[in-house]
XYZ file of N, CA, C and O in Angstrom:
820
model
N -16.219 -10.460 2.578
C -15.737 -11.100 3.662
C -16.150 -12.417 3.760
O -17.055 -13.032 3.410
N -14.926 -13.374 3.627
C -15.206 -14.490 2.900
C -16.224 -15.648 4.361
O -15.644 -15.036 5.424
N -17.153 -16.151 4.383
C -17.821 -16.591 5.409
C -16.912 -17.599 5.961
O -16.423 -18.903 5.192
N -15.971 -17.839 7.383
C -15.815 -18.713 8.175
C -15.569 -18.685 9.385
O -16.279 -17.520 10.116
N -14.838 -19.434 10.250
C -14.749 -18.904 11.592
C -14.070 -17.396 11.631
O -13.453 -17.101 11.016
N -13.728 -17.336 12.988
C -13.495 -15.986 13.509
C -12.370 -15.779 13.194
O -11.220 -16.711 13.994
N -11.083 -15.188 12.412
C -10.217 -15.009 12.841
C -9.220 -15.000 13.585
O -9.737 -13.613 14.318
N -7.774 -15.223 14.208
C -7.305 -14.837 15.120
C -6.134 -13.779 14.465
O -5.280 -13.261 15.755
N -5.762 -13.425 13.347
C -4.915 -12.371 13.421
C -5.149 -11.631 11.807
O -6.146 -12.430 10.466
N -4.965 -10.723 11.900
C -5.160 -9.645 10.439
C -3.955 -9.547 9.434
O -3.080 -8.886 10.410
N -4.062 -9.963 8.808
C -2.788 -9.509 7.273
C -3.634 -8.275 6.546
O -4.161 -8.537 5.706
N -2.643 -6.899 6.398
C -2.759 -5.880 5.760
C -2.600 -5.730 5.051
O -1.058 -6.426 4.571
N -2.870 -5.668 3.135
C -1.440 -5.100 2.455
C -1.402 -3.560 2.867
O -2.220 -3.312 3.805
N -0.299 -2.708 2.299
C 0.078 -1.307 2.869
C -0.544 -0.382 2.046
O -0.937 1.040 2.260
N -0.103 -0.340 0.516
C -0.806 0.801 -0.681
C -1.846 0.409 -0.922
O -2.215 -0.667 -1.721
N -2.601 1.567 -0.927
C -4.097 2.084 -1.173
C -4.822 1.666 -0.189
O -6.354 1.803 -0.010
N -4.555 0.775 1.223
C -4.589 0.549 2.288
C -4.236 1.290 3.739
O -5.430 1.946 3.979
N -3.280 1.273 4.071
C -2.620 1.885 4.636
C -1.998 3.565 4.105
O -2.069 3.939 5.257
N -1.846 3.642 3.015
C -1.341 4.805 2.556
C -1.527 5.455 0.901
O -1.996 4.345 0.441
N -1.641 6.375 0.740
C -2.537 6.656 -0.372
C -0.858 6.732 -1.924
O -0.529 8.206 -1.045
N -0.603 6.042 -2.037
C 0.480 6.092 -3.422
C 0.116 5.905 -4.793
O -0.911 5.487 -4.895
N 0.679 6.419 -5.583
C 0.561 7.117 -6.952
C 1.973 7.868 -7.139
O 2.124 9.185 -6.717
N 3.096 7.552 -8.566
C 3.393 8.120 -8.854
C 3.301 10.080 -9.133
O 4.033 10.857 -9.165
N 1.621 9.828 -9.704
C 1.448 11.394 -9.878
C 1.417 11.948 -8.886
O 1.696 13.177 -8.634
N 1.161 12.077 -7.609
C 1.470 12.598 -6.137
C 2.808 13.611 -6.350
O 3.033 14.649 -6.542
N 3.705 12.451 -6.613
C 5.039 13.447 -7.054
C 5.595 13.993 -7.796
O 5.623 15.561 -8.260
N 4.906 13.976 -9.394
C 5.353 14.411 -10.675
C 4.054 15.561 -11.208
O 4.317 16.255 -11.900
N 3.113 15.622 -10.202
C 2.135 17.012 -10.544
C 2.607 17.939 -9.765
O 2.585 19.095 -10.498
N 3.863 17.993 -9.404
C 4.239 18.860 -8.650
C 5.873 19.487 -9.500
O 6.372 20.578 -9.550
N 6.073 18.771 -10.852
C 7.255 19.300 -11.813
C 6.778 18.539 -13.212
O 7.445 19.436 -13.895
N 5.980 18.812 -13.428
C 5.494 18.931 -14.631
C 3.795 19.520 -14.572
O 3.090 18.659 -14.491
N 3.999 20.842 -15.049
C 2.749 22.031 -14.595
C 1.686 21.209 -15.756
O 0.353 21.987 -15.699
N 1.861 20.881 -16.963
C 1.633 20.874 -18.438
C 0.133 19.568 -17.991
O 0.967 18.432 -17.941
N -1.103 19.896 -18.128
C -1.884 18.090 -17.906
C -1.544 17.523 -18.569
O -1.385 16.581 -18.188
N -1.499 17.594 -19.426
C -1.213 16.837 -20.637
C -0.088 16.266 -21.035
O 0.194 15.161 -21.137
N 0.958 16.744 -20.669
C 2.296 16.373 -21.005
C 2.474 15.375 -19.069
O 3.040 14.484 -19.631
N 2.118 15.897 -18.241
C 2.091 14.965 -17.059
C 1.163 13.494 -16.851
O 1.654 12.123 -17.490
N 0.125 13.715 -17.759
C -0.407 11.999 -17.869
C 0.089 11.484 -19.116
O 0.417 10.286 -18.947
N 0.519 11.965 -19.901
C 1.798 11.582 -21.221
C 2.695 10.314 -20.477
O 2.912 9.757 -20.557
N 3.581 11.477 -19.856
C 4.542 11.196 -18.989
C 3.992 9.646 -18.035
O 4.871 8.781 -18.156
N 3.222 9.634 -17.142
C 3.016 8.750 -16.579
C 2.012 7.824 -17.538
O 2.320 6.574 -16.770
N 1.737 7.894 -18.606
C 1.324 6.720 -19.241
C 2.089 6.417 -19.965
O 1.917 4.985 -20.610
N 3.368 6.687 -19.746
C 4.555 6.062 -21.320
C 5.761 6.309 -19.923
O 6.997 5.366 -21.054
N 5.891 6.733 -19.620
C 7.724 7.009 -19.176
C 6.926 6.170 -17.519
O 7.628 5.144 -17.582
N 7.407 6.724 -16.538
C 7.057 6.514 -15.234
C 5.718 5.732 -15.282
O 4.900 6.580 -14.491
N 5.765 4.288 -15.098
C 4.172 3.833 -15.124
C 4.269 2.961 -14.414
O 4.998 2.301 -13.925
N 3.076 2.736 -13.722
C 3.107 1.316 -12.963
C 3.691 -0.060 -13.041
O 4.139 -0.369 -12.042
N 3.476 0.299 -14.702
C 4.420 -1.221 -14.672
C 5.834 -0.922 -14.807
O 6.274 -1.702 -14.208
N 6.412 0.218 -15.204
C 7.914 0.323 -15.375
C 7.847 -0.022 -13.298
O 9.220 -0.772 -12.700
N 7.283 0.908 -12.545
C 7.354 0.538 -11.032
C 7.773 -0.379 -10.265
O 8.493 -0.673 -9.723
N 6.544 -1.688 -11.214
C 6.297 -2.976 -10.611
C 7.406 -3.880 -10.552
O 7.843 -4.566 -9.772
N 8.810 -3.135 -11.487
C 9.939 -4.081 -11.156
C 10.521 -3.995 -10.272
O 11.388 -4.805 -9.987
N 10.180 -2.742 -9.115
C 11.183 -2.473 -8.207
C 10.353 -3.212 -7.283
O 10.835 -3.711 -5.991
N 9.147 -3.508 -7.031
C 8.357 -4.349 -6.154
C 8.563 -5.818 -6.396
O 8.640 -6.713 -5.668
N 9.047 -6.320 -7.856
C 9.144 -7.605 -8.447
C 11.074 -7.689 -7.596
O 11.460 -9.015 -8.022
N 11.920 -6.798 -7.293
C 12.859 -7.331 -6.919
C 13.925 -6.046 -7.420
O 15.270 -6.081 -6.955
N 13.864 -5.619 -8.336
C 15.187 -5.144 -9.151
C 15.571 -3.414 -8.581
O 14.778 -2.914 -7.635
N 16.199 -2.966 -8.956
C 17.232 -2.005 -8.647
C 16.762 -0.680 -9.031
O 17.093 -1.168 -10.613
N 16.899 0.255 -8.223
C 16.511 1.306 -9.398
C 18.182 2.031 -9.777
O 18.005 2.551 -10.922
N 19.037 1.416 -9.013
C 20.558 1.244 -10.148
C 20.470 0.718 -10.978
O 20.942 1.692 -12.000
N 19.710 0.292 -11.317
C 19.399 -0.710 -12.407
C 18.496 0.274 -13.421
O 18.351 0.544 -14.628
N 16.926 0.640 -13.054
C 15.958 0.711 -13.766
C 16.102 2.324 -13.926
O 15.583 2.328 -15.263
N 16.550 2.987 -13.371
C 16.514 4.202 -13.862
C 17.105 4.840 -14.584
O 16.851 5.497 -15.699
N 18.564 3.989 -14.803
C 19.600 4.274 -16.592
C 19.034 3.559 -17.516
O 18.906 4.374 -18.306
N 18.471 3.381 -17.358
C 17.877 2.264 -18.170
C 16.272 3.146 -19.211
O 16.586 3.667 -20.310
N 15.845 3.322 -17.953
C 14.483 4.243 -18.368
C 15.025 5.309 -19.216
O 14.734 6.487 -19.973
N 15.647 6.201 -18.351
C 16.568 7.495 -18.481
C 16.916 7.676 -20.134
O 17.255 8.408 -21.279
N 17.916 6.557 -20.207
C 18.045 6.199 -21.891
C 17.449 5.711 -23.451
O 17.335 6.808 -23.615
N 16.046 6.028 -21.978
C 15.319 5.460 -23.624
C 14.418 6.763 -23.364
O 13.873 6.790 -24.741
N 14.173 7.781 -22.681
C 13.984 9.184 -22.615
C 14.723 10.085 -22.264
O 14.338 10.424 -21.022
N 15.851 10.380 -23.007
C 16.613 11.576 -22.752
C 16.306 12.558 -21.934
O 16.371 13.552 -21.279
N 14.609 12.742 -22.953
C 14.129 14.382 -22.475
C 13.327 14.068 -21.212
O 13.932 15.555 -20.451
N 13.655 13.323 -20.470
C 13.217 13.307 -19.594
C 13.689 12.971 -18.119
O 14.166 12.356 -17.327
N 15.437 12.437 -18.317
C 16.351 11.986 -17.938
C 16.092 12.753 -16.280
O 16.213 12.007 -14.878
N 16.547 14.029 -16.067
C 16.529 14.376 -14.708
C 15.299 14.158 -13.832
O 15.715 13.437 -12.960
N 14.264 13.923 -15.061
C 12.757 13.769 -13.767
C 12.701 12.425 -13.497
O 12.375 12.245 -12.059
N 13.519 11.534 -14.215
C 13.361 10.450 -14.155
C 14.218 9.937 -12.892
O 13.518 8.898 -12.029
N 15.122 10.423 -12.859
C 16.195 10.601 -11.494
C 15.304 10.806 -10.746
O 15.849 10.278 -9.480
N 14.222 11.874 -10.695
C 14.492 12.288 -9.154
C 13.643 11.184 -8.593
O 12.995 11.255 -7.270
N 12.913 9.948 -9.495
C 12.061 9.079 -9.065
C 12.842 8.465 -7.462
O 12.253 7.991 -6.619
N 14.058 8.447 -7.487
C 14.803 7.490 -6.312
C 14.945 8.876 -5.042
O 13.998 8.456 -4.081
N 15.340 10.107 -5.415
C 15.712 10.879 -4.489
C 14.157 11.308 -4.136
O 14.380 11.535 -2.509
N 13.473 11.297 -4.209
C 11.782 12.273 -3.683
C 11.167 10.531 -3.890
O 9.992 11.286 -4.120
N 11.557 9.381 -4.068
C 10.458 9.008 -3.621
C 9.437 8.858 -3.154
O 7.837 8.220 -2.873
N 9.486 8.922 -1.632
C 8.750 9.353 -0.798
C 7.181 10.315 -1.042
O 6.811 10.468 -0.458
N 7.478 11.258 -2.371
C 6.725 11.728 -2.637
C 5.858 11.402 -3.446
O 4.530 12.354 -3.680
N 6.089 10.316 -3.439
C 4.899 9.784 -4.254
C 4.048 8.887 -3.213
O 2.914 8.508 -3.725
N 3.820 9.464 -2.131
C 2.944 9.138 -0.973
C 1.891 10.138 -0.954
O 2.884 11.462 0.043
N 1.346 10.295 -0.859
C 0.021 11.515 -0.329
C 0.097 11.842 1.136
O 0.385 12.547 1.897
N -0.078 10.610 1.451
C -0.440 10.715 3.171
C -1.057 9.208 3.344
O -0.905 8.160 2.807
N -0.851 9.404 5.133
C -1.399 7.705 5.214
C -3.048 8.006 5.521
O -3.688 8.748 5.110
N -3.494 6.848 5.065
C -5.114 6.761 5.116
C -5.380 6.682 6.591
O -5.068 5.604 7.416
N -6.070 7.937 7.476
C -5.854 7.428 8.830
C -7.037 6.896 9.282
O -6.502 6.268 10.288
N -7.917 7.042 8.420
C -9.071 5.793 9.455
C -8.616 4.647 9.340
O -8.680 3.897 10.281
N -8.190 3.798 8.603
C -7.192 2.559 8.435
C -6.265 2.723 9.660
O -5.965 1.642 10.196
N -5.334 3.786 9.865
C -4.435 3.703 10.589
C -4.295 3.482 12.239
O -4.408 2.720 12.796
N -6.180 4.209 12.146
C -6.337 4.118 13.329
C -7.264 3.250 13.694
O -7.000 2.519 15.092
N -7.724 2.251 12.447
C -8.001 1.338 13.021
C -6.890 -0.257 13.328
O -7.012 -0.617 14.349
N -5.567 -0.193 12.952
C -4.772 -0.929 13.044
C -4.061 -0.535 14.805
O -3.959 -1.719 15.269
N -4.419 1.082 15.088
C -3.676 1.624 16.587
C -4.786 0.546 17.272
O -4.655 -0.040 18.637
N -6.376 0.673 17.192
C -7.188 -0.003 17.793
C -6.788 -1.240 17.569
O -7.131 -1.998 19.252
N -6.391 -1.582 16.945
C -6.705 -3.426 17.099
C -5.325 -3.793 18.125
O -5.155 -4.699 18.704
N -3.997 -2.667 17.853
C -2.931 -3.065 18.725
C -3.024 -3.606 20.080
O -2.676 -4.035 20.663
N -3.742 -2.029 20.187
C -4.432 -2.038 21.405
C -4.755 -3.086 22.357
O -4.813 -3.595 23.513
N -6.103 -3.831 21.647
C -6.266 -5.295 21.876
C -5.535 -6.835 22.037
O -6.050 -7.676 21.497
N -4.209 -6.477 21.314
C -3.651 -7.242 20.932
C -4.237 -8.424 20.029
O -3.324 -9.368 20.361
N -4.124 -7.817 18.857
C -4.808 -8.795 17.705
C -3.669 -9.058 16.918
O -3.038 -7.827 16.648
N -3.083 -9.708 17.043
C -2.061 -10.320 15.778
C -1.805 -9.995 14.371
O -2.686 -10.030 13.988
N -1.161 -8.911 13.967
C -1.172 -7.865 13.002
C 0.192 -8.022 12.135
O 0.977 -8.098 12.117
N 0.069 -8.444 11.070
C 1.347 -8.807 9.749
C 0.915 -8.208 8.458
O -0.355 -7.033 8.598
N 1.583 -7.863 7.683
C 1.466 -7.449 6.578
C 1.794 -8.641 5.228
O 3.003 -9.113 5.341
N 1.367 -8.176 4.037
C 1.999 -8.530 3.069
C 1.886 -7.898 1.754
O 0.884 -6.790 1.690
N 3.362 -7.007 1.330
C 3.163 -5.899 0.229
C 3.916 -5.857 -0.705
O 4.830 -5.803 -0.780
N 3.543 -5.587 -1.812
C 4.095 -5.312 -3.201
C 4.826 -3.976 -2.787
O 4.142 -3.026 -2.639
N 6.039 -3.481 -3.042
C 6.500 -2.645 -2.301
C 8.089 -3.092 -2.729
O 9.504 -4.104 -2.471
N 8.999 -2.382 -2.893
C 10.177 -2.233 -3.066
C 11.181 -2.293 -2.425
O 11.020 -1.848 -0.711
N 12.065 -3.145 -2.215
C 13.141 -3.681 -0.705
C 13.809 -2.087 -0.971
O 14.499 -2.080 0.977
N 14.300 -1.546 -1.161
C 14.361 0.025 -1.399
C 13.834 0.588 -0.756
O 14.663 1.438 0.229
N 12.465 1.075 -1.471
C 11.925 1.779 -0.592
C 11.317 1.729 0.738
O 10.751 2.736 1.653
N 11.192 0.274 0.922
C 10.396 -0.084 1.902
C 10.641 0.454 3.392
O 10.172 1.393 4.188
N 12.435 0.835 3.799
C 13.026 1.026 5.116
C 12.295 2.739 4.985
O 12.270 3.166 6.261
N 12.681 2.956 4.078
C 12.347 5.043 3.944
C 10.811 5.161 4.892
O 10.453 6.103 4.575
N 10.168 4.428 3.787
C 8.258 4.221 4.094
C 7.883 4.010 5.921
O 7.533 4.440 6.779
N 8.703 2.773 6.375
C 8.623 2.565 7.682
C 9.539 3.563 8.662
O 8.449 3.996 9.716
N 10.068 4.032 8.160
C 10.955 5.405 9.310
C 10.041 6.631 9.405
O 10.096 7.203 10.052
N 9.230 6.922 8.130
C 8.111 8.078 8.390
C 6.651 7.759 8.530
O 6.029 8.462 9.129
N 6.531 6.577 8.943
C 5.113 6.232 8.943
C 5.416 4.899 10.125
O 5.521 3.917 10.124
N 5.071 5.336 11.696
C 5.209 5.156 13.031
C 3.799 3.701 13.381
O 4.441 2.834 13.573
N 3.474 3.981 12.209
C 2.424 2.989 12.456
C 2.411 1.431 11.899
O 2.078 0.426 12.661
N 3.639 1.625 11.448
C 3.727 0.122 10.904
C 4.702 -0.330 12.147
O 5.298 -1.892 12.187
N 5.611 0.120 13.293
C 5.407 -1.022 14.428
C 4.833 -1.845 15.334
O 5.467 -2.488 15.550
N 3.047 -1.509 15.112
C 2.283 -3.133 15.696
C 2.760 -3.951 14.225
O 1.853 -4.645 15.159
N 3.208 -4.174 13.464
C 3.330 -5.431 12.608
C 4.434 -6.605 12.757
O 5.710 -6.086 13.113
N 3.716 -7.712 13.239
C 4.505 -9.088 14.129
C 5.832 -8.750 12.984
O 6.714 -9.553 13.050
N 5.334 -9.038 11.595
C 6.326 -9.923 10.976
C 5.095 -9.047 9.218
O 4.617 -9.039 9.023
N 6.388 -8.804 8.390
C 5.811 -8.432 7.257
C 7.047 -9.008 6.138
O 7.786 -8.594 6.055
N 5.855 -9.489 5.147
C 6.294 -9.884 3.756
C 6.543 -8.735 2.568
O 5.386 -8.493 2.385
N 7.546 -8.551 2.309
C 7.649 -6.932 1.146
C 8.265 -8.065 0.043
O 9.362 -9.227 -0.253
N 7.723 -7.659 -1.225
C 7.827 -8.082 -2.211
C 9.231 -8.578 -3.078
O 9.971 -9.056 -3.435
N 9.842 -6.908 -2.813
C 11.161 -6.849 -3.431
C 12.582 -7.353 -2.668
O 13.196 -8.020 -3.258
N 11.758 -7.745 -1.537
C 12.771 -8.722 -0.693
C 12.852 -10.007 -1.220
O 13.711 -10.841 -1.594
N 11.514 -10.452 -1.160
C 11.456 -12.467 -1.529
C 11.315 -12.578 -3.312
O 11.446 -13.600 -3.024
N 11.317 -11.297 -3.772
C 11.325 -11.614 -4.971
C 9.916 -12.419 -6.338
O 10.146 -12.979 -6.648
N 8.786 -12.366 -4.521
C 7.346 -12.585 -5.641
C 6.090 -11.517 -4.647
O 7.057 -10.621 -3.814
N 6.131 -11.337 -5.897
C 4.782 -10.437 -5.943
C 3.094 -10.778 -5.734
O 2.634 -12.305 -6.576
N 1.999 -9.772 -5.169
C 1.088 -10.287 -5.336
C 0.499 -10.310 -6.857
O 0.780 -9.369 -7.295
N -0.177 -11.104 -7.259
C -1.075 -12.567 -6.600
C -0.675 -13.828 -6.942
O -1.148 -14.624 -6.663
N 0.748 -14.132 -7.122
C 1.387 -15.061 -7.007
C 1.279 -15.715 -6.022
O 1.542 -15.342 -4.746
N 0.633 -16.619 -5.922
C -0.183 -17.845 -4.907
C 0.811 -18.319 -3.687
O 1.410 -18.261 -2.721
N 2.316 -18.479 -4.019
C 3.690 -18.501 -3.411
C 4.062 -17.467 -2.274
O 4.786 -18.065 -1.722
N 3.451 -16.023 -2.702
C 3.984 -15.060 -1.732
C 3.311 -15.320 -0.766
O 3.597 -14.992 1.120
N 1.468 -15.621 -0.568
C 0.674 -16.182 0.211
C 1.284 -17.311 0.912
O 0.843 -17.115 2.184
N 1.676 -18.040 -0.031
C 1.729 -19.553 1.361
C 3.186 -19.054 2.044
O 2.920 -19.766 3.296
N 4.158 -18.341 1.279
C 5.229 -18.165 2.195
C 4.683 -17.331 3.146
O 4.993 -17.669 4.649
N 3.763 -16.592 3.482
C 3.395 -15.466 4.559
C 2.647 -16.469 5.518
O 2.678 -16.419 6.674
N 1.765 -17.252 4.735
C 1.175 -18.009 6.178
C 2.350 -19.220 6.885
O 1.884 -19.045 8.233
N 3.280 -19.753 6.368
C 4.599 -20.133 7.182
C 5.239 -19.610 7.645
O 5.440 -19.692 8.835
N 5.541 -17.833 7.107
C 6.284 -17.085 7.997
C 5.306 -16.779 9.570
O 5.805 -16.604 10.752
N 3.942 -16.318 9.262
C 3.288 -15.724 10.605
C 2.851 -16.742 10.964
O 1.747 -16.667 11.982
N 2.469 -18.480 10.729
C 2.471 -19.700 11.529
C 1.218 -19.153 11.690
O 0.702 -19.867 12.708
N 0.468 -19.110 10.680
C -1.313 -19.337 10.437
C -1.676 -20.357 9.421
O -0.869 -20.910 8.781
N -2.759 -21.123 10.587
C -3.073 -22.205 9.553
C -4.639 -21.946 8.708
O -4.613 -20.081 8.747
N -5.108 -22.533 7.700
C -5.584 -21.806 6.300
C -7.345 -21.559 7.480
O -7.345 -21.998 8.666
N -7.422 -20.213 7.543
C -8.504 -19.430 7.931
C -8.531 -18.724 9.337
O -9.437 -18.310 10.070
N -6.885 -18.394 9.890
C -6.422 -18.261 10.891
C -6.620 -16.974 10.518
O -6.414 -15.911 11.158
N -6.464 -16.343 9.678
C -5.416 -14.846 8.568
C -6.961 -14.632 8.153
O -6.951 -15.036 7.459
N -6.735 -12.634 8.731
C -8.096 -12.667 7.702
C -6.642 -11.230 6.926
O -6.495 -10.415 7.830
N -6.862 -11.568 5.645
C -6.167 -10.604 4.680
C -6.791 -9.396 4.475
O -8.232 -9.714 3.474
N -6.198 -8.176 4.007
C -6.889 -6.908 3.489
C -5.915 -6.603 2.522
O -5.088 -5.956 2.487
N -6.917 -6.066 1.523
C -6.104 -5.891 0.316
C -7.387 -4.879 -0.654
O -8.168 -5.046 -0.772
N -6.385 -4.204 -1.305
C -7.630 -3.439 -2.375
C -8.321 -3.578 -3.628
O -9.024 -3.425 -3.894
N -7.233 -4.725 -3.669
C -6.920 -4.998 -5.443
C -8.218 -6.831 -5.217
O -7.380 -7.269 -4.563
N -8.497 -6.521 -5.666
C -9.539 -7.623 -6.047
C -8.385 -8.840 -6.862
O -8.912 -9.746 -5.850
N -7.766 -8.816 -7.282
C -7.285 -10.066 -7.518
C -6.100 -10.404 -6.329
O -5.862 -11.911 -6.315
N -5.944 -9.663 -5.444
C -5.221 -10.259 -4.475
C -5.682 -10.663 -3.137
O -5.781 -11.621 -2.840
N -6.754 -10.102 -3.193
C -7.895 -10.785 -2.229
C -8.267 -12.095 -2.751
O -8.477 -13.258 -2.076
N -8.782 -12.757 -3.991
C -9.410 -13.333 -4.740
C -7.868 -14.512 -4.341
O -8.131 -15.614 -4.395
N -6.384 -14.617 -4.839
C -5.593 -15.261 -4.007
C -5.900 -15.673 -3.305
O -4.976 -16.309 -2.968
N -5.573 -14.502 -2.056
C -5.118 -15.117 -0.640
C -6.300 -16.332 -0.482
O -6.535 -16.757 0.476
N -7.497 -15.656 -1.227
C -8.647 -16.693 -0.548
C -7.907 -18.262 -0.747
O -8.540 -18.454 -0.235
N -7.938 -18.010 -1.864
C -7.662 -19.484 -2.189
C -6.067 -19.705 -1.856
O -6.261 -20.906 -1.668
N -5.254 -19.109 -1.458
C -4.415 -19.605 -0.880
C -4.865 -20.247 0.860
O -3.510 -21.089 1.861
N -6.052 -19.787 1.346
C -5.904 -19.897 2.531
C -6.663 -19.288 3.732
O -6.848 -19.487 4.710
N -6.640 -17.646 2.998
C -6.698 -16.632 4.151
C -8.550 -16.572 4.259
O -8.589 -16.827 2.661
N -9.299 -16.058 5.212
C -10.142 -14.720 4.888
C -9.987 -13.584 4.610
O -8.536 -13.652 4.194
N -10.950 -12.960 3.619
C -10.206 -12.080 3.060
C -11.311 -10.706 3.196
O -12.519 -11.161 2.935
N -10.909 -9.418 2.931
C -11.768 -8.590 2.642
C -11.268 -7.385 1.567
O -10.044 -7.197 2.034
N -12.265 -7.353 0.494
C -11.478 -6.592 -0.327
C -11.613 -4.839 0.106
O -12.712 -4.576 0.768
N -10.676 -4.226 0.400
C -10.744 -2.283 1.052
C -11.570 -1.420 0.128
O -11.172 -2.021 -1.179
N -12.276 -0.810 0.923
C -12.431 0.056 -0.004
C -13.193 0.917 0.832
O -12.689 2.322 -0.295
N -13.435 1.367 1.871
C -12.661 2.446 3.249
C -12.226 2.269 4.117
O -12.969 0.996 4.726
N -12.064 3.052 5.565
C -11.907 2.668 6.374
C -13.370 2.112 7.127
O -13.487 1.218 8.226
N -14.416 3.147 7.055
C -15.716 2.275 7.168
C -16.209 1.055 7.135
O -16.400 0.708 7.838
N -16.088 1.060 5.877
C -16.203 -0.639 5.485
C -15.782 -1.178 6.056
O -15.937 -2.899 6.588
N -14.196 -1.617 6.482
C -13.469 -2.363 6.773
C -13.888 -2.042 8.506
O -13.910 -3.334 9.049
N -14.166 -1.351 9.092
C -14.330 -1.379 10.553
C -15.751 -2.084 10.300
O -15.606 -3.083 11.523
N -16.750 -2.147 9.496
C -17.822 -2.721 9.775
C -17.446 -4.663 9.794
O -17.915 -5.103 10.296
N -16.559 -4.948 8.950
C -16.249 -6.093 8.352
C -15.320 -6.784 9.372
O -15.795 -7.666 10.204
N -14.389 -5.660 10.700
C -14.014 -6.266 11.813
C -14.968 -6.539 12.533
O -14.446 -7.660 13.892
N -15.916 -5.847 13.392
C -16.752 -5.725 13.923
C -17.800 -6.817 14.011
O -17.817 -7.607 14.437
N -17.901 -7.225 12.817
C -19.332 -8.370 12.296
C -17.986 -9.716 12.622
O -18.094 -10.415 12.714
N -16.521 -9.323 12.607
C -16.422 -10.824 12.782
C -15.346 -10.921 14.122
O -14.034 -11.626 14.239
N -15.769 -9.864 15.148
C -15.914 -9.882 16.119
C -14.541 -9.376 16.882
O -13.991 -10.031 18.057
N -13.682 -8.481 16.100
C -11.877 -8.364 16.174
C -11.971 -6.920 16.536
O -10.862 -6.418 17.327
N -13.502 -6.090 16.459
C -13.409 -4.982 17.728
C -15.084 -4.432 17.921
O -15.543 -5.793 17.820
């Protein structure tokens, strides 16, 4: 975490910090052969393909496009929409417990997440921890994705934070570095335990 004054608000990432997301969690149930599963995730429903949704594209466009390229897998590709919630294995309980503790202390909580605008309401409906966030910048709604500096600049304005007032938490180093450059203090998430230690050191817990 960057050395600076005590932050007054905390800004969380979602995937990889609050929940365990990966398309593999869904498709391991649907493709029993390990080598075929690995090939499918490396070439068909890839992270890069999903990233289009985080950037604002609709599955109504992307699924038919991908199914046309890989007709053998059309049925599996189409399930990406209806069974998307199964791409989340679980909440990361230790981090969610920290959110609950921080909320009980009335620490202002916000989030910046690379997330599809279509999928995000489904996620929030199933994960009540999200009710603690005062505002959330969702990349698919804004058509800006981390680590684009503009998404952090937007968040500072939306959250009414001055440089140094917000502590940003993300599992990806490039996102952490971009947040620091934009005026956040930042912590690269590795585990709930190391995050708790950082929050205690900052005087927030």
